[in-house]
PDB file of C-alpha atoms in Angstrom:
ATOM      1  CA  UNK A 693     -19.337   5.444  11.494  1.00  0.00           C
ATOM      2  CA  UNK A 694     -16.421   7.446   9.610  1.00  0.00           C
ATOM      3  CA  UNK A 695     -15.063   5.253   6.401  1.00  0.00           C
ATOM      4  CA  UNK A 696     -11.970   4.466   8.986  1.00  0.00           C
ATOM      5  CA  UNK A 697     -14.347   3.252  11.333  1.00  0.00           C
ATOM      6  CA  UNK A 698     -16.132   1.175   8.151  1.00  0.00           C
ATOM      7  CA  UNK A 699     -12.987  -0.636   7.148  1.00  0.00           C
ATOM      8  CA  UNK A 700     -11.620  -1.150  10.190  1.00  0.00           C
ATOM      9  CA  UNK A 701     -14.775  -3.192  11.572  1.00  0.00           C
ATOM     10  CA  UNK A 702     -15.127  -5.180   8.259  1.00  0.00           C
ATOM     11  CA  UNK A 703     -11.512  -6.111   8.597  1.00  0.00           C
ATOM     12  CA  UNK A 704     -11.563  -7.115  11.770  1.00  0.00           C
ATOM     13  CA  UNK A 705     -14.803  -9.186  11.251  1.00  0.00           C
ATOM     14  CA  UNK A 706     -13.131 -11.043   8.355  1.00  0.00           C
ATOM     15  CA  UNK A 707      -9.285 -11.458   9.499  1.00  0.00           C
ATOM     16  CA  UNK A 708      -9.338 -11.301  13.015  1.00  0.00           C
ATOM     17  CA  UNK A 709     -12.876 -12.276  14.652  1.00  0.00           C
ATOM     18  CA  UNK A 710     -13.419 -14.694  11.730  1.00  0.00           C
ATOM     19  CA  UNK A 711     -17.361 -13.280  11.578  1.00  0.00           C
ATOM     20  CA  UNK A 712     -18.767 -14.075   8.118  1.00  0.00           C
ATOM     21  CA  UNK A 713     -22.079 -12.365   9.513  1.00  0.00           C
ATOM     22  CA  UNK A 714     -20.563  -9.220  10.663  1.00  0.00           C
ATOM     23  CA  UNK A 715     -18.635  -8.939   7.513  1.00  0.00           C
ATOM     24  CA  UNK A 716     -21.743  -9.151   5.767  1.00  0.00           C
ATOM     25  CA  UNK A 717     -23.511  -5.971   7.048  1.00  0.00           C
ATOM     26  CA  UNK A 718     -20.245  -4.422   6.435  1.00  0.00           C
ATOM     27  CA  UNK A 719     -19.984  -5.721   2.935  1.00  0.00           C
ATOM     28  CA  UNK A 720     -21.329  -4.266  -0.435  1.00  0.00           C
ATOM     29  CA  UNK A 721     -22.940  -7.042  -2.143  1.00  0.00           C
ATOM     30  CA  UNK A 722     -21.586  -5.877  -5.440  1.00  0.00           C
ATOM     31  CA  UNK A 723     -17.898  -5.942  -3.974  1.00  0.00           C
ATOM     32  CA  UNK A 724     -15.870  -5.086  -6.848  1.00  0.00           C
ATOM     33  CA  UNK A 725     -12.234  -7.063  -6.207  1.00  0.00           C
ATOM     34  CA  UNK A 726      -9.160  -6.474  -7.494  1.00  0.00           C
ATOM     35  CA  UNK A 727      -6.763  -8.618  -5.937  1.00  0.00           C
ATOM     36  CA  UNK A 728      -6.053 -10.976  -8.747  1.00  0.00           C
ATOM     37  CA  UNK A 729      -6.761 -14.352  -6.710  1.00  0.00           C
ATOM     38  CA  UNK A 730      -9.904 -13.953  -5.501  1.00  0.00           C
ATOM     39  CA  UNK A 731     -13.426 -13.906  -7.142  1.00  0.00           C
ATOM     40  CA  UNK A 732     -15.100 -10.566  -7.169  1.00  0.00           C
ATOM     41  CA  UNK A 733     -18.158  -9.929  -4.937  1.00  0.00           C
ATOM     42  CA  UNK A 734     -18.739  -9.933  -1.299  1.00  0.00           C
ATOM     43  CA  UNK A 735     -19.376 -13.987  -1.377  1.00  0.00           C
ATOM     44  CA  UNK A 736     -16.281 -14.938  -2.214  1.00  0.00           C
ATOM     45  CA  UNK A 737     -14.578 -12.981   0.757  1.00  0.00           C
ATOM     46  CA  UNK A 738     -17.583 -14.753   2.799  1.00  0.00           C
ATOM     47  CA  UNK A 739     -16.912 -18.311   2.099  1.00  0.00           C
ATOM     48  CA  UNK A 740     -13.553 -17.912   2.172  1.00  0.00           C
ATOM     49  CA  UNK A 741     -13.141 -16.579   6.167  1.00  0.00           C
ATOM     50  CA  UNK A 742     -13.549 -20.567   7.274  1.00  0.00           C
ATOM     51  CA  UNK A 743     -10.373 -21.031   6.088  1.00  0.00           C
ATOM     52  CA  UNK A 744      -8.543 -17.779   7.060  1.00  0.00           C
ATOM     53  CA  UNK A 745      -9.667 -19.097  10.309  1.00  0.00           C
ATOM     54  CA  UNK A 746      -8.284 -22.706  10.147  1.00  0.00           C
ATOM     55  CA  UNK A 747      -5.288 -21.581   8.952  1.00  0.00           C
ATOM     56  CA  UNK A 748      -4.729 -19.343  12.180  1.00  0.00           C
ATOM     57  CA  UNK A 749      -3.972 -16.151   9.952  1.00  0.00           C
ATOM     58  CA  UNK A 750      -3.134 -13.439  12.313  1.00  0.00           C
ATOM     59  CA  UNK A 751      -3.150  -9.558  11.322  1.00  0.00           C
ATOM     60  CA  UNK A 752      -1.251  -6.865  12.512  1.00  0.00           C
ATOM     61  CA  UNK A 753      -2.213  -3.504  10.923  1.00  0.00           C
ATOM     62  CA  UNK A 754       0.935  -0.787  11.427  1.00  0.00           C
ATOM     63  CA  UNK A 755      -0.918   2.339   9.632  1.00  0.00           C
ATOM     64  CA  UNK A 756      -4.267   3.277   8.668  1.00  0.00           C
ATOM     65  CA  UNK A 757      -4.776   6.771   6.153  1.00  0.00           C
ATOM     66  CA  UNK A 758      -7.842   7.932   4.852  1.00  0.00           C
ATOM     67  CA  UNK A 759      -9.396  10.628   2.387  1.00  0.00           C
ATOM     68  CA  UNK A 760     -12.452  11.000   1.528  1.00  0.00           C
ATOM     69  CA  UNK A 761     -14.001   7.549   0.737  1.00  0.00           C
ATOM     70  CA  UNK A 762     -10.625   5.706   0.148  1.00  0.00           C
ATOM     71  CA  UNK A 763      -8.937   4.162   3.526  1.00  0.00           C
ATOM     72  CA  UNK A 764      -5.253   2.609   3.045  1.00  0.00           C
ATOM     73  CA  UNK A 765      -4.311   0.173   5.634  1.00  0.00           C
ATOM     74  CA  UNK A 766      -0.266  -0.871   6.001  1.00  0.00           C
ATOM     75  CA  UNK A 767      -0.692  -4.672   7.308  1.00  0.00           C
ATOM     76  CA  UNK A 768       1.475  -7.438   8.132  1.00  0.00           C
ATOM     77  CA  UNK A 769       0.263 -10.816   7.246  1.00  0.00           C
ATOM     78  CA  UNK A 770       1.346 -13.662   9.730  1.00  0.00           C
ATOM     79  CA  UNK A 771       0.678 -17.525   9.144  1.00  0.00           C
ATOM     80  CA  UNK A 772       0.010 -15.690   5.840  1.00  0.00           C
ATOM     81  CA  UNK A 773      -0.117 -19.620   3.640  1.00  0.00           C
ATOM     82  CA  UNK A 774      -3.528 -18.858   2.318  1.00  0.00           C
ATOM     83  CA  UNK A 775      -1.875 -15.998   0.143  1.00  0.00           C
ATOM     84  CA  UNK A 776       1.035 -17.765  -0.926  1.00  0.00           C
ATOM     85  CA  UNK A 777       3.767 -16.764   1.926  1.00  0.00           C
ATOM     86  CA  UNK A 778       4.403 -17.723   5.957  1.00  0.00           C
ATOM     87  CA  UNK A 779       4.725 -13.867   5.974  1.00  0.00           C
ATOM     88  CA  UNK A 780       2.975 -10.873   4.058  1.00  0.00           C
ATOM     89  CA  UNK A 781       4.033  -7.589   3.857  1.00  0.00           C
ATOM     90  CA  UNK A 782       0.638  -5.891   2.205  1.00  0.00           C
ATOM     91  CA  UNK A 783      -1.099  -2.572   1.420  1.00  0.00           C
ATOM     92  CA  UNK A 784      -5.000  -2.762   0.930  1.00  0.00           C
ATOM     93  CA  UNK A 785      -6.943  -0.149  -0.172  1.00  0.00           C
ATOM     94  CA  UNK A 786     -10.879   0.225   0.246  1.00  0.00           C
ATOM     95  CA  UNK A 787     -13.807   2.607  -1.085  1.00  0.00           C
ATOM     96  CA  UNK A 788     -16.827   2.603   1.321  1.00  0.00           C
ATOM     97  CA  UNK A 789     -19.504   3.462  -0.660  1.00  0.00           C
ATOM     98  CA  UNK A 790     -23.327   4.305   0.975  1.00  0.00           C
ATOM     99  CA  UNK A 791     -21.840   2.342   4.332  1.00  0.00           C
ATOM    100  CA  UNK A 792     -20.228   0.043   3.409  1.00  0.00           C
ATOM    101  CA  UNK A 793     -16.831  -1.075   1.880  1.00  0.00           C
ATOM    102  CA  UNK A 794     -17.442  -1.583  -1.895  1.00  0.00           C
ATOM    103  CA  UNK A 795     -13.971  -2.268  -3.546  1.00  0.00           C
ATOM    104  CA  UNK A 796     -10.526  -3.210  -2.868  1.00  0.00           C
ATOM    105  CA  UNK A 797      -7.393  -3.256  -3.792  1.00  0.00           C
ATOM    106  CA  UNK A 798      -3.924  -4.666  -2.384  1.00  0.00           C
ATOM    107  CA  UNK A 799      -0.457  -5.446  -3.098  1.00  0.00           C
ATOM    108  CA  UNK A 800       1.501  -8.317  -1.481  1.00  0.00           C
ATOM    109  CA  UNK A 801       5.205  -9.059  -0.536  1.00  0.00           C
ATOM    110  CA  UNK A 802       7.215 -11.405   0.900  1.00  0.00           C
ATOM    111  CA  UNK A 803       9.177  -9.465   3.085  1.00  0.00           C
ATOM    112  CA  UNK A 804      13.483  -9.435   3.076  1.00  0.00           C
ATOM    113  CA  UNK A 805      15.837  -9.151   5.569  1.00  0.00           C
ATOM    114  CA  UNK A 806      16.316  -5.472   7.223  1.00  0.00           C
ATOM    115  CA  UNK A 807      17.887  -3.514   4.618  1.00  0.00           C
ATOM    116  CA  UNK A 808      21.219  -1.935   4.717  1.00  0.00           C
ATOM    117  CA  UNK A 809      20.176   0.543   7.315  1.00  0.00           C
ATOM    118  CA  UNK A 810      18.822  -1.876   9.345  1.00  0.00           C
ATOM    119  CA  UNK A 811      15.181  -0.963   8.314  1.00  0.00           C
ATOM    120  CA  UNK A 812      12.006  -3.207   8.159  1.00  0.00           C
ATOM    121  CA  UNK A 813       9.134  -2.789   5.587  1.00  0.00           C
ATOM    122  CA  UNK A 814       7.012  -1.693   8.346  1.00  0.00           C
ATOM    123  CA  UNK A 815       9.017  -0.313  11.162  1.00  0.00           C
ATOM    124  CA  UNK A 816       9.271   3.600  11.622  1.00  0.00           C
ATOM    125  CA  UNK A 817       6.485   6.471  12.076  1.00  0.00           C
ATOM    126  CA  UNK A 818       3.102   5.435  12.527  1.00  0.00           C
ATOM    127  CA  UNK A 819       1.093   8.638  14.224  1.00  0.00           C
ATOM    128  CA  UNK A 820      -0.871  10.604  11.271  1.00  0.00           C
ATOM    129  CA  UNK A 821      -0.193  14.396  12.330  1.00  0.00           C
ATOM    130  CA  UNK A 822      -0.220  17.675  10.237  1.00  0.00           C
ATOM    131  CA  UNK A 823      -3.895  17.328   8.898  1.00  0.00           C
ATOM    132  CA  UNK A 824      -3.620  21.085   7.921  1.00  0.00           C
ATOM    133  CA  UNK A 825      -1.038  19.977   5.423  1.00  0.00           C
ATOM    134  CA  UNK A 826      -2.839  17.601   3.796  1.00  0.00           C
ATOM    135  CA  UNK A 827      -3.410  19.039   0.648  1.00  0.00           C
ATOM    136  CA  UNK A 828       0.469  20.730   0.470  1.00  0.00           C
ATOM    137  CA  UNK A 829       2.005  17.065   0.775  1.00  0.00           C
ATOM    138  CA  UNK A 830      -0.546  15.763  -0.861  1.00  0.00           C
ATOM    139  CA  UNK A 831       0.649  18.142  -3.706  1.00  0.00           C
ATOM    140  CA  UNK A 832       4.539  17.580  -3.352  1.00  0.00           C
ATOM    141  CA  UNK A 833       4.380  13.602  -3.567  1.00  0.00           C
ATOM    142  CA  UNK A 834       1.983  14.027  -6.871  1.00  0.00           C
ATOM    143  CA  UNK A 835       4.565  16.238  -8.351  1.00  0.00           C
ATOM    144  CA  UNK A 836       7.630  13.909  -6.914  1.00  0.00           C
ATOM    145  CA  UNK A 837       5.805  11.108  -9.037  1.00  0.00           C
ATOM    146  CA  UNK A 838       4.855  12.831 -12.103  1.00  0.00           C
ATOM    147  CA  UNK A 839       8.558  14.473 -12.563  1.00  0.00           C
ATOM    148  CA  UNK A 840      10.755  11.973 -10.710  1.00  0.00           C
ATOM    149  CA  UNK A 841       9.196   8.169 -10.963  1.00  0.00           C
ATOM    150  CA  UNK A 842       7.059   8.919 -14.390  1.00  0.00           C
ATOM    151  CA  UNK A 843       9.019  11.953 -15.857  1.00  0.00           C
ATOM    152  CA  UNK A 844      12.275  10.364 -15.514  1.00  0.00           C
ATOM    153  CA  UNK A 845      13.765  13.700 -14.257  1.00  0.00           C
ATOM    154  CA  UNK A 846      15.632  13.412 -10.974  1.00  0.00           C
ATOM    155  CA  UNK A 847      17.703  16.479 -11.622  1.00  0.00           C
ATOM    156  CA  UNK A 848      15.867  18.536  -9.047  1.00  0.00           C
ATOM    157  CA  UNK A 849      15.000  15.254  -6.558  1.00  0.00           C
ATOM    158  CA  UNK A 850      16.054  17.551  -3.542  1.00  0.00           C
ATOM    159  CA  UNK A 851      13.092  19.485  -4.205  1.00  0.00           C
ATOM    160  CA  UNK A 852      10.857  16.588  -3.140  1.00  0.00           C
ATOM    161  CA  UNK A 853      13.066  14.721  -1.108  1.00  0.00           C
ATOM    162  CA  UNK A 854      14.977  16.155   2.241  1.00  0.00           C
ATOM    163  CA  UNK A 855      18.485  15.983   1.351  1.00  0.00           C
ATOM    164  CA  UNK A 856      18.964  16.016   5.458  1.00  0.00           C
ATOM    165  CA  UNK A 857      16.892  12.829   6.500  1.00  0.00           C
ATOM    166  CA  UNK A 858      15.662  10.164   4.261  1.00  0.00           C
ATOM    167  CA  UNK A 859      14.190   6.571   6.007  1.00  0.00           C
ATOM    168  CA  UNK A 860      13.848   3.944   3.701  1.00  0.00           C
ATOM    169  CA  UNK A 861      11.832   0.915   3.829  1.00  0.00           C
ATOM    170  CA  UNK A 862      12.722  -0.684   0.904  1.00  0.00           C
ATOM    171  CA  UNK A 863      14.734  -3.959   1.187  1.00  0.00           C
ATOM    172  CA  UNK A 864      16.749  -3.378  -1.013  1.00  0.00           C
ATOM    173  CA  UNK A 865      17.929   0.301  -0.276  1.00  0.00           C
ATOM    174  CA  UNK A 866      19.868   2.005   2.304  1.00  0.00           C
ATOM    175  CA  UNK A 867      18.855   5.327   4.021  1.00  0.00           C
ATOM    176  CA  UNK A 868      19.879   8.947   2.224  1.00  0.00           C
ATOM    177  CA  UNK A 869      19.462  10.163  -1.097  1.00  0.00           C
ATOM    178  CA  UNK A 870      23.108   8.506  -1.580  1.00  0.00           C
ATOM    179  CA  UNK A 871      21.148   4.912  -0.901  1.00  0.00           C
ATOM    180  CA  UNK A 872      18.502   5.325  -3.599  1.00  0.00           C
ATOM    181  CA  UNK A 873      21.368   6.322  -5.834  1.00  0.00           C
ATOM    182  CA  UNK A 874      22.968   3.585  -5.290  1.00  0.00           C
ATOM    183  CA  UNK A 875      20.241   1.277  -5.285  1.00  0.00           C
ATOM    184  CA  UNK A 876      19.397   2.917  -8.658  1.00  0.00           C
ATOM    185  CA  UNK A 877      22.900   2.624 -10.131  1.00  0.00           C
ATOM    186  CA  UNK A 878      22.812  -0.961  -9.130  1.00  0.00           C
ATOM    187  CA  UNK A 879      19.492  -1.825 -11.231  1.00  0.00           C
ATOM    188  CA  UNK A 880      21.128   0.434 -14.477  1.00  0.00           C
ATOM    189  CA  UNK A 881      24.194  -1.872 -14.300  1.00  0.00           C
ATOM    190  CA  UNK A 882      22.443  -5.037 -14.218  1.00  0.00           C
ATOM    191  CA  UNK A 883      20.327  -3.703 -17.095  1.00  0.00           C
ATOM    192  CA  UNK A 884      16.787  -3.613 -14.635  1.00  0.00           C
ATOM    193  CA  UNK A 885      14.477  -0.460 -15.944  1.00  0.00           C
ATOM    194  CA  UNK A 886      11.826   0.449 -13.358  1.00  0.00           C
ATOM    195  CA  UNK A 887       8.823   2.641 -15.029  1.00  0.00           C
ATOM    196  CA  UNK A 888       6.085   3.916 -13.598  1.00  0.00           C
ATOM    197  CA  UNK A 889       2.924   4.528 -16.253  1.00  0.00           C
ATOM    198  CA  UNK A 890      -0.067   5.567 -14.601  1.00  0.00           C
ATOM    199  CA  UNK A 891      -1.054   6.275 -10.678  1.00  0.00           C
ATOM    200  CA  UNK A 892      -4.634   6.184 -10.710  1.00  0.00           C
ATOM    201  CA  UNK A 893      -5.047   5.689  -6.928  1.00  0.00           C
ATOM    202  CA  UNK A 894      -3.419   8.941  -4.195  1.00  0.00           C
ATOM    203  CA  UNK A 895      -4.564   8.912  -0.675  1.00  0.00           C
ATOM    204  CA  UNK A 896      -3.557  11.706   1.666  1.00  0.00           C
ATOM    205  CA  UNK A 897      -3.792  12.485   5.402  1.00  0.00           C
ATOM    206  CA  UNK A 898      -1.846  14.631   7.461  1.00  0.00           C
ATOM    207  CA  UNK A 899       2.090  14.163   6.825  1.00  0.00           C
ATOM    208  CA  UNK A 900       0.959  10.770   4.832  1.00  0.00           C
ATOM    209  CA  UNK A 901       0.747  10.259   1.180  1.00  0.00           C
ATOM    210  CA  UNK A 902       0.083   7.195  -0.356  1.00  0.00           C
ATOM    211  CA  UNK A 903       0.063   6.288  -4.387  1.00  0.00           C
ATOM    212  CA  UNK A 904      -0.717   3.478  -6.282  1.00  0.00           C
ATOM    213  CA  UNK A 905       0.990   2.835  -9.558  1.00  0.00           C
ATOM    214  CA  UNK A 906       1.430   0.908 -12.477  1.00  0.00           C
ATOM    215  CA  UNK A 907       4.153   0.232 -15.000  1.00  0.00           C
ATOM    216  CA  UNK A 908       6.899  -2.020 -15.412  1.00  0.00           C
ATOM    217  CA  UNK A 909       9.983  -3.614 -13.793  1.00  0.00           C
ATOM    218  CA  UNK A 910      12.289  -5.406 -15.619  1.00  0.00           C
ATOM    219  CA  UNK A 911       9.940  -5.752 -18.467  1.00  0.00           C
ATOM    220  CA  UNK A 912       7.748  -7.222 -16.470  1.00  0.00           C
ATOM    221  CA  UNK A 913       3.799  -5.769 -15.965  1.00  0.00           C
ATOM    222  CA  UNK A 914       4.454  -4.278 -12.234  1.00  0.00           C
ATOM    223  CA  UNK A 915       2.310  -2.464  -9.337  1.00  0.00           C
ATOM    224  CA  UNK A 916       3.845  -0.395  -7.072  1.00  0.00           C
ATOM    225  CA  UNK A 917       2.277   1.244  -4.142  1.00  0.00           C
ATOM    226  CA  UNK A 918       4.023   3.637  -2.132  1.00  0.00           C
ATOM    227  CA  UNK A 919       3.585   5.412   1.157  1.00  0.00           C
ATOM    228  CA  UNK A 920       5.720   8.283   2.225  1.00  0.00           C
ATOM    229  CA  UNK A 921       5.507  10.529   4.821  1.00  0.00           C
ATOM    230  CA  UNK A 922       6.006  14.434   4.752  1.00  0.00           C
ATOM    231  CA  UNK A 923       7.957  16.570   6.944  1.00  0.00           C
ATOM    232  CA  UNK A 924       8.402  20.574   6.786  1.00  0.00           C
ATOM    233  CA  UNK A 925       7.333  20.130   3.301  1.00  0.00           C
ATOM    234  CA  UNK A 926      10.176  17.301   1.686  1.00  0.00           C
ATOM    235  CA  UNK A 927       9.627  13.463   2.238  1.00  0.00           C
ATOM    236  CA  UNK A 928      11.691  12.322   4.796  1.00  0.00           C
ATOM    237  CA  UNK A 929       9.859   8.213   4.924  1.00  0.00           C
ATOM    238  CA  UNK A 930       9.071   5.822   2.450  1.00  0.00           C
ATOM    239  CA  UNK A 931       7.508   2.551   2.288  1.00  0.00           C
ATOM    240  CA  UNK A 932       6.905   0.328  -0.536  1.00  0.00           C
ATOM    241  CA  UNK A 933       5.403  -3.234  -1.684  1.00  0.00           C
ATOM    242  CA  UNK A 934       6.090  -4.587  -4.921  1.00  0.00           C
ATOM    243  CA  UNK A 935       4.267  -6.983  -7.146  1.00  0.00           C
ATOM    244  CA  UNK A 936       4.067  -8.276 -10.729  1.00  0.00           C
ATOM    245  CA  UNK A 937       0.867  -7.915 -12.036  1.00  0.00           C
ATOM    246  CA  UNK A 938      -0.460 -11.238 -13.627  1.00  0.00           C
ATOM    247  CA  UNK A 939      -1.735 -12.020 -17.392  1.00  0.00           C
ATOM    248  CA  UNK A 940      -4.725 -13.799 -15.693  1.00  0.00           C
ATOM    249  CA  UNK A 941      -7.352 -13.172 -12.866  1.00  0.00           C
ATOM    250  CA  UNK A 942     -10.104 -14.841 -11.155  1.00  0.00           C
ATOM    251  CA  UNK A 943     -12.059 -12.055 -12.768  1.00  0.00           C
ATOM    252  CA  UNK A 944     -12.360  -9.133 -15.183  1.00  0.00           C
ATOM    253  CA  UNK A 945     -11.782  -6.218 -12.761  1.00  0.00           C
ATOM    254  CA  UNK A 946      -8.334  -5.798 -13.481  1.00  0.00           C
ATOM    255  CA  UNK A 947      -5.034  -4.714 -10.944  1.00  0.00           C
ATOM    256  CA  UNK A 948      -6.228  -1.611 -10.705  1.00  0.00           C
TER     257      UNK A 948
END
């Protein structure tokens, strides 16, 4: 099986079929977890599938994006009580490692209304194309976040960003470079920094790049995982979720 093919079928055995034995085959025993609820190791994500189950959790996956041993699912969680919400918004992230998925990683919002262009956090392009590209846009989004979301240095943003078509995901911002520089403005009024530190996780296929970051929002410990999606060599798409990173977790792994 590719790692897509891994994932997939351990995600479906635990969310959707409910199978604690499938999951098992599919699970490294050593599962190293880094959501900040839940135990690390494949038993906790065992034992805890009864109750996914009672609580009639359903899944629907809008994107999937892999490279090399790294696979980046775009999910909406439904019935979603067992992690906090009715409804989850949620990127997860897994390394299959010898066959089997081995680590994971997520980040979890509550979704808002459509944003000012009418705009959900999972709506828009789904179909991976371009996979000759990969490496270009792969390229253009690393720069975008060194210079733009780490450097500080929007001066040249039309480099990265198409000054023609922009589709924003965000809640909270409208469409068009004129939308995130409003949005932007907004935060610098109300006195709200947004930093990104370090992005130790970039996943690429086709017109797709995904990044996973830390830093801080309003002070506040923050991870922020991105998706965007390339076109004739400018992002023209971006999705986002959003999430303060907690002091404590059920284990030592860390957010990242």
């Amino acid at each position: 099986m590719s790692t897509k093919e891994i994932v997939i079928n351990a995600v479906t055995a635990i969310f959707t079929n409910f199978d604690p034995d499938a999951a098992q085959q599919l699970l490294a025993e050593n599962y190293i977890q880094h959501n900040p609820a839940v135990p690390t190791g494949a038993a906790a994500i065992l034992g805890f599938i009864p109750a996914l189950q009672e609580s009639g959790l359903k899944t629907e996956t809008h994107r999937v994006i892999a490279e090399g041993d790294l696979v980046v699912l775009h999910s909406t969680y439904h019935n979603a009580q067992a992690f906090g919400a009715e409804t989850i918004v949620g990127f997860d992230v897994f390394r299959v490692e010898d066959g089997k998925v081995a680590e994971h990683w997520d980040n979890l919002q509550v979704p808002g209304e459509p944003n000012p262009s009418g705009h959900t956090m999972t709506d828009g392009a789904t179909e991976v194309s371009d996979p000759d590209k990969t490496a270009d846009n792969k390229a253009l989004v690393t720069d975008f976040v060194e210079t733009v979301l780490k450097g500080g240095d929007a001066s040249n943003i039309t480099d990265f960003i198409s000054a023609e078509t922009y589709i924003q995901h965000n809640p909270a911002i409208a469409d068009g470079l004129d939308g995130l520089g409003s949005a932007l403005a907004a935060m610098a009024e109300n006195g709200i920094t947004m930093v990104y530190t370090d992005t130790p996780i970039v996943v690429a296929e086709g017109n797709f790049v995904f990044t996973a970051s830390e830093g801080t929002l309003g002070g506040a410990p923050t991870a922020f995982f991105d998706l965007f999606r390339v076109e004739d060599g400018k992002i023209v798409e971006h999705w986002d979720t959003i999430s303060e990173i907690p002091s404590e977790m059920a284990h030592d792994n860390g957010k990242f």
